[in-house]
């Protein structure tokens, strides 16, 4: 039998926010890959990264002979979905960052190069979960 440590309401809330954010990131990546793949079938490619994807989405906005209208409509839906996923993920990221800025230990740990609020929040939540499993308060 596996025993699961009891989590506080705050720990559960933080874990839920991290899980929701991770899901949004995965979905956003899937949509971006679907957009790139569909357009690459037509020979339309762009640079990797955010700027390249934005260039592809901007290209979809204007009707052209290159992209059939039926396909363009479907891909525009995906582009709008990507934008909504991106906005939702950014909102959760801001929520995590705000909570980290209010925590003294988190602020101190964020002074380490390359350690930001997402890493700090995940670290402290994992630490608290492990401590709860050992019976440490």
Coordinates of N, CA, C and O in Angstrom, one line a residue, residues 46-114:
X46 N 8.4 29.2 -41.3 CA 8.9 30.4 -40.6 C 10.0 29.9 -39.6 O 10.1 28.7 -39.3
X47 N 10.7 30.9 -39.1 CA 11.7 30.6 -38.1 C 11.1 30.0 -36.9 O 9.9 30.1 -36.6
X48 N 11.9 29.3 -36.1 CA 11.5 28.7 -34.9 C 11.2 29.8 -33.9 O 11.7 30.9 -34.0
X49 N 10.4 29.4 -32.9 CA 10.2 30.4 -31.8 C 8.9 31.2 -32.0 O 8.2 31.1 -32.9
X50 N 8.8 32.0 -31.0 CA 7.6 32.9 -30.9 C 7.4 33.8 -32.1 O 6.3 33.9 -32.7
X51 N 8.5 34.5 -32.5 CA 8.4 35.4 -33.6 C 8.1 34.7 -34.9 O 7.2 35.2 -35.7
X52 N 8.6 33.5 -35.2 CA 8.3 32.8 -36.4 C 6.8 32.4 -36.4 O 6.2 32.5 -37.4
X53 N 6.3 31.9 -35.2 CA 4.9 31.5 -35.1 C 4.0 32.7 -35.4 O 3.0 32.6 -36.1
X54 N 4.4 33.9 -34.8 CA 3.6 35.1 -35.0 C 3.6 35.5 -36.4 O 2.5 36.0 -36.9
X55 N 4.7 35.3 -37.1 CA 4.7 35.6 -38.5 C 3.8 34.7 -39.3 O 3.1 35.2 -40.2
X56 N 3.7 33.5 -39.0 CA 2.8 32.5 -39.6 C 1.4 32.9 -39.4 O 0.5 32.9 -40.3
X57 N 1.1 33.3 -38.1 CA -0.3 33.6 -37.8 C -0.7 34.9 -38.5 O -1.9 35.1 -39.0
X58 N 0.2 35.9 -38.6 CA -0.1 37.1 -39.3 C -0.3 36.8 -40.8 O -1.2 37.5 -41.4
X59 N 0.4 35.9 -41.3 CA 0.2 35.5 -42.7 C -1.2 34.9 -43.0 O -1.7 35.1 -44.1
X60 N -1.7 34.3 -42.0 CA -3.0 33.7 -42.1 C -4.1 34.8 -42.1 O -5.2 34.6 -42.7
X61 N -3.9 35.9 -41.5 CA -4.9 36.9 -41.4 C -5.3 37.5 -42.7 O -6.4 37.9 -42.9
X62 N -4.3 37.5 -43.7 CA -4.6 38.1 -45.0 C -4.9 37.0 -46.0 O -4.1 36.1 -46.2
X63 N -6.0 37.1 -46.7 CA -6.3 36.1 -47.7 C -5.3 36.1 -48.8 O -4.7 37.2 -49.2
X64 N -4.9 34.9 -49.3 CA -3.9 34.8 -50.4 C -4.2 33.6 -51.2 O -5.0 32.7 -50.8
X65 N -3.6 33.6 -52.3 CA -3.7 32.4 -53.2 C -3.0 31.2 -52.7 O -3.4 30.1 -53.0
X66 N -2.0 31.4 -51.8 CA -1.2 30.3 -51.3 C -2.0 29.4 -50.4 O -1.8 28.2 -50.4
X67 N -2.9 29.9 -49.6 CA -3.6 29.1 -48.6 C -5.1 29.1 -49.0 O -5.7 30.1 -49.1
X68 N -5.6 27.9 -49.3 CA -7.0 27.7 -49.6 C -7.9 28.3 -48.5 O -7.6 28.2 -47.3
X69 N -9.0 29.0 -48.9 CA -9.8 29.6 -48.0 C -10.4 28.7 -46.9 O -10.4 29.1 -45.7
X70 N -10.7 27.5 -47.3 CA -11.2 26.5 -46.3 C -10.2 26.2 -45.2 O -10.5 26.1 -44.0
X71 N -9.0 26.0 -45.7 CA -7.9 25.7 -44.8 C -7.5 26.9 -43.9 O -7.3 26.8 -42.7
X72 N -7.5 28.1 -44.5 CA -7.2 29.3 -43.8 C -8.2 29.5 -42.7 O -7.8 29.9 -41.6
X73 N -9.5 29.3 -42.9 CA -10.5 29.4 -41.8 C -10.2 28.5 -40.6 O -10.3 28.9 -39.5
X74 N -9.9 27.3 -41.0 CA -9.6 26.3 -39.9 C -8.3 26.7 -39.1 O -8.3 26.6 -37.9
X75 N -7.3 27.1 -39.9 CA -6.1 27.5 -39.2 C -6.2 28.8 -38.4 O -5.5 29.0 -37.4
X76 N -7.1 29.7 -38.9 CA -7.3 30.9 -38.1 C -8.0 30.6 -36.7 O -7.7 31.2 -35.7
X77 N -8.8 29.5 -36.7 CA -9.4 29.1 -35.5 C -8.3 28.6 -34.5 O -8.3 28.8 -33.3
X78 N -7.4 27.8 -35.1 CA -6.3 27.3 -34.3 C -5.4 28.5 -33.8 O -5.0 28.5 -32.6
X79 N -5.2 29.5 -34.6 CA -4.4 30.6 -34.2 C -5.1 31.4 -33.1 O -4.4 31.8 -32.1
X80 N -6.4 31.5 -33.1 CA -7.1 32.2 -32.1 C -7.1 31.3 -30.8 O -7.0 31.9 -29.7
X81 N -7.2 30.0 -31.0 CA -7.1 29.1 -29.8 C -5.7 29.3 -29.2 O -5.6 29.3 -27.9
X82 N -4.6 29.3 -30.0 CA -3.3 29.5 -29.5 C -3.2 30.8 -28.7 O -2.6 30.8 -27.6
X83 N -3.8 31.9 -29.2 CA -3.7 33.2 -28.5 C -4.4 33.1 -27.1 O -4.0 33.7 -26.2
X84 N -5.6 32.4 -27.1 CA -6.3 32.3 -25.9 C -5.5 31.4 -24.8 O -5.4 31.8 -23.7
X85 N -4.9 30.3 -25.3 CA -4.1 29.5 -24.4 C -2.9 30.3 -23.9 O -2.6 30.2 -22.7
X86 N -2.3 31.1 -24.8 CA -1.2 31.9 -24.4 C -1.6 32.9 -23.3 O -0.9 33.1 -22.3
X87 N -2.7 33.6 -23.5 CA -3.2 34.6 -22.5 C -3.5 33.9 -21.2 O -3.1 34.5 -20.1
X88 N -4.1 32.8 -21.2 CA -4.4 32.1 -20.0 C -3.2 31.6 -19.2 O -3.1 31.7 -18.0
X89 N -2.2 31.1 -20.0 CA -1.0 30.6 -19.4 C -0.2 31.8 -18.8 O 0.3 31.7 -17.7
X90 N -0.2 32.9 -19.4 CA 0.5 34.1 -18.9 C -0.2 34.6 -17.6 O 0.4 35.1 -16.7
X91 N -1.5 34.5 -17.6 CA -2.3 34.9 -16.4 C -1.9 34.0 -15.2 O -1.7 34.5 -14.0
X92 N -1.8 32.7 -15.4 CA -1.4 31.8 -14.3 C 0.1 32.1 -13.9 O 0.4 32.1 -12.7
X93 N 0.9 32.4 -14.9 CA 2.3 32.7 -14.6 C 2.4 34.0 -13.7 O 3.2 34.0 -12.8
X94 N 1.6 35.0 -14.0 CA 1.6 36.2 -13.2 C 1.1 35.9 -11.8 O 1.6 36.5 -10.8
X95 N 0.1 35.0 -11.7 CA -0.4 34.6 -10.4 C 0.7 34.0 -9.5 O 0.9 34.3 -8.4
X96 N 1.5 33.1 -10.2 CA 2.6 32.4 -9.5 C 3.6 33.4 -9.1 O 4.2 33.4 -8.0
X97 N 4.0 34.3 -10.0 CA 5.0 35.3 -9.7 C 4.6 36.2 -8.6 O 5.4 36.6 -7.7
X98 N 3.4 36.6 -8.6 CA 2.9 37.5 -7.5 C 3.0 36.8 -6.2 O 3.5 37.4 -5.2
X99 N 2.6 35.5 -6.1 CA 2.7 34.8 -4.8 C 4.2 34.6 -4.4 O 4.5 34.8 -3.2
X100 N 5.1 34.4 -5.4 CA 6.5 34.3 -5.1 C 7.1 35.6 -4.6 O 7.9 35.6 -3.7
X101 N 6.7 36.7 -5.1 CA 7.2 38.0 -4.7 C 6.8 38.3 -3.3 O 7.4 39.2 -2.6
X102 N 5.7 37.7 -2.8 CA 5.2 38.0 -1.5 C 5.8 37.1 -0.4 O 5.6 37.4 0.8
X103 N 6.6 36.2 -0.8 CA 7.3 35.2 0.1 C 8.7 35.6 0.3 O 9.5 35.7 -0.7
X104 N 9.1 35.8 1.5 CA 10.5 36.3 1.8 C 11.5 35.2 1.3 O 12.5 35.6 0.7
X105 N 11.3 33.9 1.6 CA 12.3 32.9 1.2 C 12.3 32.8 -0.3 O 13.4 32.6 -0.9
X106 N 11.2 32.9 -0.9 CA 11.1 32.8 -2.4 C 11.9 33.9 -3.0 O 12.7 33.7 -4.0
X107 N 11.7 35.1 -2.5 CA 12.5 36.3 -3.0 C 14.0 36.1 -2.9 O 14.8 36.4 -3.8
X108 N 14.4 35.5 -1.7 CA 15.8 35.3 -1.5 C 16.4 34.3 -2.5 O 17.4 34.4 -3.1
X109 N 15.6 33.2 -2.8 CA 16.0 32.2 -3.7 C 16.0 32.7 -5.1 O 16.9 32.3 -5.9
X110 N 15.2 33.6 -5.5 CA 15.1 34.1 -6.8 C 16.3 35.0 -7.1 O 16.5 35.4 -8.3
X111 N 17.1 35.3 -6.1 CA 18.3 36.1 -6.4 C 19.4 35.3 -7.1 O 20.3 35.8 -7.7
X112 N 19.2 33.9 -7.0 CA 20.2 33.0 -7.7 C 19.9 33.2 -9.2 O 18.8 33.2 -9.7
X113 N 21.0 33.3 -10.0 CA 20.8 33.4 -11.5 C 20.0 32.3 -12.0 O 20.2 31.1 -11.6
X114 N 19.1 32.5 -13.0 CA 18.3 31.5 -13.7 C 17.2 30.9 -12.8 O 16.6 29.9 -13.3

